Coordinates of C-alpha atoms in Angstrom, one line a residue:
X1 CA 318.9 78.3 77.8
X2 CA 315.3 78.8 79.1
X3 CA 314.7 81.5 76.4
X4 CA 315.8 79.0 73.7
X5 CA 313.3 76.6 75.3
X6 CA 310.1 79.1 75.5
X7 CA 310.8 79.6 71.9
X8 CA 311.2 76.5 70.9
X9 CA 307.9 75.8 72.5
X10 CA 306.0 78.6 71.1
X11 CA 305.3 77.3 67.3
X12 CA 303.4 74.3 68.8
X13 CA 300.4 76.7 70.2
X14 CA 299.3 78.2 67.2
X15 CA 299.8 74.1 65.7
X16 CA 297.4 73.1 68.4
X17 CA 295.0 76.1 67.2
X18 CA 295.3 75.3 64.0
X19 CA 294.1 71.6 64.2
X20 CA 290.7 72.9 65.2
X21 CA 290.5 74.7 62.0
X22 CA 288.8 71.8 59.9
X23 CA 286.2 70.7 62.8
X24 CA 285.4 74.9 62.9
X25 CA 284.5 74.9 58.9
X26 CA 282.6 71.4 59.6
X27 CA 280.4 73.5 62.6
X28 CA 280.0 76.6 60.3
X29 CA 278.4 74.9 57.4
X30 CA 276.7 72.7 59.3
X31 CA 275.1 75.9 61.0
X32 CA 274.4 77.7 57.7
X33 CA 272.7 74.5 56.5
X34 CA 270.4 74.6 59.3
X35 CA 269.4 78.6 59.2
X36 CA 269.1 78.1 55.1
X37 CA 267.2 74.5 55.3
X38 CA 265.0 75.8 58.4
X39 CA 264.4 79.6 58.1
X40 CA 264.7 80.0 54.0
X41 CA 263.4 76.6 52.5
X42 CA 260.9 75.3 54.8
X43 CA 259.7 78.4 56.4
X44 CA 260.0 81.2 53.8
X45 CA 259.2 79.6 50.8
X46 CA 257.4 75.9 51.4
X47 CA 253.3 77.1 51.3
X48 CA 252.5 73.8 52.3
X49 CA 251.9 73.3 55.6
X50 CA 251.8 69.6 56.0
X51 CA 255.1 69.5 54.0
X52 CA 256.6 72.1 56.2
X53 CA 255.5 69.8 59.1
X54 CA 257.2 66.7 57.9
X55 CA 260.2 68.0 56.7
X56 CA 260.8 70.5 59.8
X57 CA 260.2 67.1 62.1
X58 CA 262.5 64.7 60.1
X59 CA 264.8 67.4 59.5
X60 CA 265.9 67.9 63.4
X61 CA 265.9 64.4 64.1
X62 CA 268.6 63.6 61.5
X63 CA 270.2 67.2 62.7
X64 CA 270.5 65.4 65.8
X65 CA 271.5 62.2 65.6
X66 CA 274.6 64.5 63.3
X67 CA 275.1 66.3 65.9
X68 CA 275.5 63.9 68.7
X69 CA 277.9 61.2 66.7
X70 CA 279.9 63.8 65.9
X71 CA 279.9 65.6 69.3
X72 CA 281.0 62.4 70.6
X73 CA 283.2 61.5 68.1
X74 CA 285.5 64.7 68.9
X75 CA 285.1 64.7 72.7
X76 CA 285.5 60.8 73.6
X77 CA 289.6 60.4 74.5
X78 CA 291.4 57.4 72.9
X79 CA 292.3 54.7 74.8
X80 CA 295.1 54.1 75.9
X81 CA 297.0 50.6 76.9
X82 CA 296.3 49.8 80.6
X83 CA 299.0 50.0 83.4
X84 CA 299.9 45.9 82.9
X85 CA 301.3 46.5 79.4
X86 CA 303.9 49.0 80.5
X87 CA 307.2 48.2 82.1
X88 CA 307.9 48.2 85.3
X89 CA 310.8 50.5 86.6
X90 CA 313.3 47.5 86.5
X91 CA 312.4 46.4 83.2
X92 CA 313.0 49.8 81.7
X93 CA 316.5 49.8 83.7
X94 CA 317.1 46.3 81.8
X95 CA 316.3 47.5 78.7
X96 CA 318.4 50.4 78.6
X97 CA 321.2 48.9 80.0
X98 CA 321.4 45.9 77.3
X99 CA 322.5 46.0 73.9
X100 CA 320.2 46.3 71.3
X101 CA 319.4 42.7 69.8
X102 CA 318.8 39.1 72.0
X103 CA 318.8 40.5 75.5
X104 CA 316.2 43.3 75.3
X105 CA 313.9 40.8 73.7
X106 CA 314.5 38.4 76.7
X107 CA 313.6 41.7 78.5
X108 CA 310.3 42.3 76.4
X109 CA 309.3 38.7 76.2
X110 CA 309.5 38.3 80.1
X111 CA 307.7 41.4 81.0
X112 CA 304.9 40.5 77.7
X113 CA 304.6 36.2 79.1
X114 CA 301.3 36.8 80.7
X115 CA 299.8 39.3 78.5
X116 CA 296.9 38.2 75.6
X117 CA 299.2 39.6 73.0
X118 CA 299.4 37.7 69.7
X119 CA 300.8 39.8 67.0
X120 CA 304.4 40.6 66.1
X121 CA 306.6 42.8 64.4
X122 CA 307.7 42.3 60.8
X123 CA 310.8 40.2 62.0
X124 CA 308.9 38.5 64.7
X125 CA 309.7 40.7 67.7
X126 CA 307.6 41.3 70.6
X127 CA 306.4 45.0 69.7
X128 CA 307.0 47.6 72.2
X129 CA 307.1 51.5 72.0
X130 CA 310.1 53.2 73.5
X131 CA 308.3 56.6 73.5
X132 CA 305.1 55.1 75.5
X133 CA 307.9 52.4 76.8
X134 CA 305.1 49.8 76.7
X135 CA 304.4 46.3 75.4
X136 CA 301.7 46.8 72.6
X137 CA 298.8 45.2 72.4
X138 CA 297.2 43.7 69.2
X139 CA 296.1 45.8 67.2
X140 CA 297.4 48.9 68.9
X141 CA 299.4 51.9 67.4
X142 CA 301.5 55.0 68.1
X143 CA 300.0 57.9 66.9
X144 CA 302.4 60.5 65.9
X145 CA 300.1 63.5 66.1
X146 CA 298.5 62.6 69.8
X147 CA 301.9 61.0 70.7
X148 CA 300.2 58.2 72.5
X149 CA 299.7 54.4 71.9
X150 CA 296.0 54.4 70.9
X151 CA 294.1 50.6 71.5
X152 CA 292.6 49.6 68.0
X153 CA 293.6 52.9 65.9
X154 CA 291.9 53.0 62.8
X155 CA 293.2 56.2 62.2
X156 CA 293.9 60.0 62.7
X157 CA 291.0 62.2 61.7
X158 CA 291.8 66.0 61.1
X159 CA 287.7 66.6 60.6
X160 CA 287.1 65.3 64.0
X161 CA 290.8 66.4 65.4
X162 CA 290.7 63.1 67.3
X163 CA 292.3 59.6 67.0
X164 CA 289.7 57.1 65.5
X165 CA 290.1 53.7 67.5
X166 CA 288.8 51.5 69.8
X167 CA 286.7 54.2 72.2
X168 CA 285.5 56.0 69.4
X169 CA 285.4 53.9 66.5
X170 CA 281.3 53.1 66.6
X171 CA 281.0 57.0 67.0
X172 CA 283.0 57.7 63.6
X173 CA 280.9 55.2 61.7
X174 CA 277.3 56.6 63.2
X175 CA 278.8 60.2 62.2
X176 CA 279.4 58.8 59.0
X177 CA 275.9 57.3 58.5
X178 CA 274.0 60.5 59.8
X179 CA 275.7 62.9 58.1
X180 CA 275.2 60.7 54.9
X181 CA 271.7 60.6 55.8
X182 CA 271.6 64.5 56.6
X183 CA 272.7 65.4 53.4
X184 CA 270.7 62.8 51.4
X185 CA 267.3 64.7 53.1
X186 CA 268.1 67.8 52.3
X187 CA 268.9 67.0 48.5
X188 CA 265.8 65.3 48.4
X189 CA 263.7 67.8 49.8
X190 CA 265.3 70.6 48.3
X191 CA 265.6 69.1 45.2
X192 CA 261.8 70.6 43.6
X193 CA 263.0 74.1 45.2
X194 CA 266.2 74.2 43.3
X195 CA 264.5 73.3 39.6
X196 CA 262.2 75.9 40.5
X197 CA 264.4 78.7 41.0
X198 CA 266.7 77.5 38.5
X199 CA 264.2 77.7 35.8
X200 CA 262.9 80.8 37.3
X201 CA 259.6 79.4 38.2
X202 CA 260.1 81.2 41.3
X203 CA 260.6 84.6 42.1
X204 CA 264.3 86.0 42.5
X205 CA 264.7 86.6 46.2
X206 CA 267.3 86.3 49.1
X207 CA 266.0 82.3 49.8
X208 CA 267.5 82.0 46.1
X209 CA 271.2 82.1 47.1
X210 CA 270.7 79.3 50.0
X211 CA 268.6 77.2 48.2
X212 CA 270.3 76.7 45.3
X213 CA 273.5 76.0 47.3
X214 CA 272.2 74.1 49.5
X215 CA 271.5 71.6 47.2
X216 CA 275.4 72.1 45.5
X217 CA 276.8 71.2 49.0
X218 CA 274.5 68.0 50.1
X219 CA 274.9 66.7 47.0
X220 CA 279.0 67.0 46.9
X221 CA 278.9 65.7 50.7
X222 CA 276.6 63.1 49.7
X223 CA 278.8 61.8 47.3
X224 CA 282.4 61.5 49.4
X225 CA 280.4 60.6 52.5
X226 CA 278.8 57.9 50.7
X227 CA 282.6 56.0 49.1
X228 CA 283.9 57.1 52.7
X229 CA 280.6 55.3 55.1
X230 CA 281.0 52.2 52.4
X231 CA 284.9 51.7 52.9
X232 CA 284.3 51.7 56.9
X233 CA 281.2 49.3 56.5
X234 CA 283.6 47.0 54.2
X235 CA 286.3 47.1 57.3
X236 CA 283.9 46.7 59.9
X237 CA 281.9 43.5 58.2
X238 CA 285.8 42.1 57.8
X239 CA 287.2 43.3 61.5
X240 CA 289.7 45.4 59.8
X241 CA 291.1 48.9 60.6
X242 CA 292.3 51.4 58.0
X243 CA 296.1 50.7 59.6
X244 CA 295.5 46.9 59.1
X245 CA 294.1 47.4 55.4
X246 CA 298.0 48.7 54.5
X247 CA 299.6 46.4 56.6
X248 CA 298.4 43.1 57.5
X249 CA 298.5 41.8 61.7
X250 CA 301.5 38.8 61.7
X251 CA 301.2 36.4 64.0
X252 CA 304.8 34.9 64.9
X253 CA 305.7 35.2 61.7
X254 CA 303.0 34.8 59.6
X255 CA 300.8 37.5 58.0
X256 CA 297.2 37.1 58.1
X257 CA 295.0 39.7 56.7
X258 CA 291.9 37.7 58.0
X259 CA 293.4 36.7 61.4
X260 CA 290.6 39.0 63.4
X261 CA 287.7 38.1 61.7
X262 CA 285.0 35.9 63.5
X263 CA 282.3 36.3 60.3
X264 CA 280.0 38.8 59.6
X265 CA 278.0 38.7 62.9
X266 CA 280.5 38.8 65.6
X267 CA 282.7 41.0 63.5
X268 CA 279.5 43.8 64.0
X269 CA 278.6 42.9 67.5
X270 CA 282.3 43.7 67.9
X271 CA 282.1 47.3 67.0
X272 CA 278.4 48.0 68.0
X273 CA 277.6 45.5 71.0
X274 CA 275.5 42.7 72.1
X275 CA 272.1 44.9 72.5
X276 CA 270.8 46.2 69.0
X277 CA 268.9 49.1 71.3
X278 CA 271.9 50.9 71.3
X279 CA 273.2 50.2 68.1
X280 CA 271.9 53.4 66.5
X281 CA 272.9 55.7 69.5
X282 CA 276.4 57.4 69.8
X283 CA 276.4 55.7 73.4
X284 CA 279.3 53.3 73.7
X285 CA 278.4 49.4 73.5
X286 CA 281.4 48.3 71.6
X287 CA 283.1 44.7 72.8
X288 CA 285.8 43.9 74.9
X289 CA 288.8 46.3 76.6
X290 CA 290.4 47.2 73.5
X291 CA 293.6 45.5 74.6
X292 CA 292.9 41.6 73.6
X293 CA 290.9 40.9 70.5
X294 CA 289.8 37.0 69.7
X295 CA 291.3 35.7 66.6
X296 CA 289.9 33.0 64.0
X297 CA 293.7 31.4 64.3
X298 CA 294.2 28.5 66.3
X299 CA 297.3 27.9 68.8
X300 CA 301.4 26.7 68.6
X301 CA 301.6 24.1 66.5
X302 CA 305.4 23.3 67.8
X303 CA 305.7 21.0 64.3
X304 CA 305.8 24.7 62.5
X305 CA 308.5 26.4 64.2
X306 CA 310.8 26.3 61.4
X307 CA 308.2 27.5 59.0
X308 CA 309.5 30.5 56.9
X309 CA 307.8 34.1 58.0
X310 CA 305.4 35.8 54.8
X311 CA 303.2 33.4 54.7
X312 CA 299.4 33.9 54.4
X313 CA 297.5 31.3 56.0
X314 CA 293.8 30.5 56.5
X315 CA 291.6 30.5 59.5
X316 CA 290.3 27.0 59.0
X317 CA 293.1 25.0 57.8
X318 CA 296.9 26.5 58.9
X319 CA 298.0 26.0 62.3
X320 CA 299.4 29.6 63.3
X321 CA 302.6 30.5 65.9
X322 CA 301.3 32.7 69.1
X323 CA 301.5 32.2 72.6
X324 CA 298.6 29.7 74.1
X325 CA 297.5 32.3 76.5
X326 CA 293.8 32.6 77.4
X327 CA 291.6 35.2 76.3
X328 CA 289.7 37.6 78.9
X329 CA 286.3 37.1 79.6
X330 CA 284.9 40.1 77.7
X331 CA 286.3 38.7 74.8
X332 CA 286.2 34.9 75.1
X333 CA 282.1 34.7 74.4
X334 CA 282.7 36.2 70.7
X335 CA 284.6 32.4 70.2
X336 CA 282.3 29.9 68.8
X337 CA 283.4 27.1 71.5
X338 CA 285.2 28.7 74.0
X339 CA 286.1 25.2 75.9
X340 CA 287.7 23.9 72.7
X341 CA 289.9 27.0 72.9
X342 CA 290.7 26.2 76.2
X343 CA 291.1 22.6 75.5
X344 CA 294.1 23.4 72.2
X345 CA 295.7 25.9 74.5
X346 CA 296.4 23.3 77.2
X347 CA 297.9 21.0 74.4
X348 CA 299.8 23.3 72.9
X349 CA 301.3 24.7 76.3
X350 CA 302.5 21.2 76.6
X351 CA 304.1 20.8 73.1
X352 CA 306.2 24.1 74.3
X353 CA 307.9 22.3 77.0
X354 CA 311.8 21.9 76.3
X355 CA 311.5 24.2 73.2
X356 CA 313.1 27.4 72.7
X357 CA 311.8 30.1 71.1
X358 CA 313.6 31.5 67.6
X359 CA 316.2 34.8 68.6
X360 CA 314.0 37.6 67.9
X361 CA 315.1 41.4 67.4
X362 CA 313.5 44.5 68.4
X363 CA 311.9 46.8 66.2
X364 CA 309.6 50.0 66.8
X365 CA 306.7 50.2 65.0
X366 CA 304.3 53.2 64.7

């Protein structure tokens, strides 16, 4: 029986090895790009001086910057849901000793009453992992490859062999940017060098090979990196993930692709902080715990109960169905009036009173 398990075990290690794979071909090229933009282009065959100069200096700071982001980017863990989100022994007992259905949502809705959680399943169920055997918060996910509930996942990057989300997300995007900007300057630069040889207007020598495919590869790069760094700029001006692109947040009910988005501003002081000092450094200064997000909805409108589920809805005008609960103070200043907030959650607490909630049903959602 052990032997069985020792080899059952066995495949996963040269998995685990294997993952590395695509960040290990991203670190080789980017360390032939640096011996063949440094040592063959500006040393060996640049005469100017002043030209070597600049482009040696610029060179390493966007080298850099690359680096760093993407350093970063690998290294910093996901977050995971804090300790109040997962059940406590005796709600685990409950759950697993009621039948699936009514009762293990009374279960999950007791144990999720005082948490800022606002979204819900596709049938309206309070969403809960029974691998992580947690309460989800918005806009978290269970990654299948890390095998943990990761706060805000965007998504699972083999190139960084990481899950993108809420600890890392400002990371991805600055990697994007640099190494857009990385391969931009060296097309530019080498750009002259490469007509030259390929016209023959320089001698044949070994600087030839590098040159000339140096300028192949920043240019490829340059062009996925570029659709790639514009879709995540398009998320981040809408306060979107890649996961929430495919399938829209519901709120009680009620899809809402827009239900996180507090305008352009706030939606980018979200993702790269209050102080625009740090907004170019791979240093985190992102908003907020990860675990509650302010929305653009506004609170229970009791009148709505019986209101069919589907249904988009707009910020402004639609009264959505989600627990009055208030938001935590890292997260409450990203409101535009934070006392009116407070003020429609009061009301709406008292609307609740002598209403029951709809039956709801369980579901697991990755």
């Amino acid at each position: 029986m052990r032997c069985g398990k020792m080899a059952a075990a066995a495949p996963s290690v040269p998995a685990a090895g294997a993952a590395w794979v695509p960040v290990l071909f991203i670190s080789s090229i980017l360390c032939w790009s640096y011996y063949a933009y440094v040592t063959q282009l500006c040393l060996l065959t640049m005469t100017n001086i002043g030209e070597k100069v600049v482009c040696l200096v610029a060179y390493h700071i966007f080298f850099m910057l690359f680096v760093w982001s993407y350093w970063k980017t690998i290294f910093t863990l996901p977050m995971n849901p804090s300790k109040e989100f997962h059940l406590s022994y005796s709600d685990k007992e409950s759950l697993e000793r009621e039948p699936r259905g009514e009762s293990q949502q009374e279960v999950l809705r007791r144990a999720a009453k005082d948490l800022p959680i606002y979204t819900r399943t596709m049938s309206g169920a309070i969403r809960y992992c029974d691998r992580c055997h947690l309460v989800k918060p918005d806009r978290c996910h269970h990654c299948s490859v890390c095998d943990k509930c990761i706060l805000k996942m965007d998504h699972h990057c083999p190139w960084v062999n990481n899950c993108v989300g809420f600890s890392n997300y400002k990371f991805f995007l600055l990697f994007l940017a640099y190494s857009l900007l990385y391969c931009l300057f060296i097309a530019a630069t080498d750009l002259q060098y490469f007509i030259k040889f390929w016209t023959n207007g320089l001698p044949d020598t070994q600087a030839k090979f590098h040159i000339m495919f140096l300028f192949f590869a920043a240019a490829m790069f340059s062009v996925s990196l570029s659709s790639l760094f514009g879709y995540h700029c398009w998320l981040v001006s809408k306060n979107k993930s890649t996961l929430e692109v495919f399938r829209a947040p519901i709120f009680h009910h009620r899809t809402d692709k827009n239900g996180f988005s507090l305008g352009f501003s706030k939606n980018l002081r979200q993702v790269f902080g209050d102080e625009k000092k740090y907004w170019l450094l791979p240093v985190f200064s992102s908003l907020g715990d990860g675990c509650s997000f302010p929305t653009c909805l506004v609170n229970q409108d009791p009148e709505q109960a019986s209101t069919p589920g589907g249904l988009n809805s707009t910020c402004k005008n639609e009264n959505h169905l989600f627990p009055a609960k208030p938001l935590r103070d890292s997260q409450s200043h990203l409101l535009t009036d934070t006392h009116s907030w407070s003020d429609i959650g009061a009301k709406a607490e008292k609307g609740k009173v002598g209403m029951s909630n709809p039956a709801l049903t369980m579901e697991n959602e990755t």
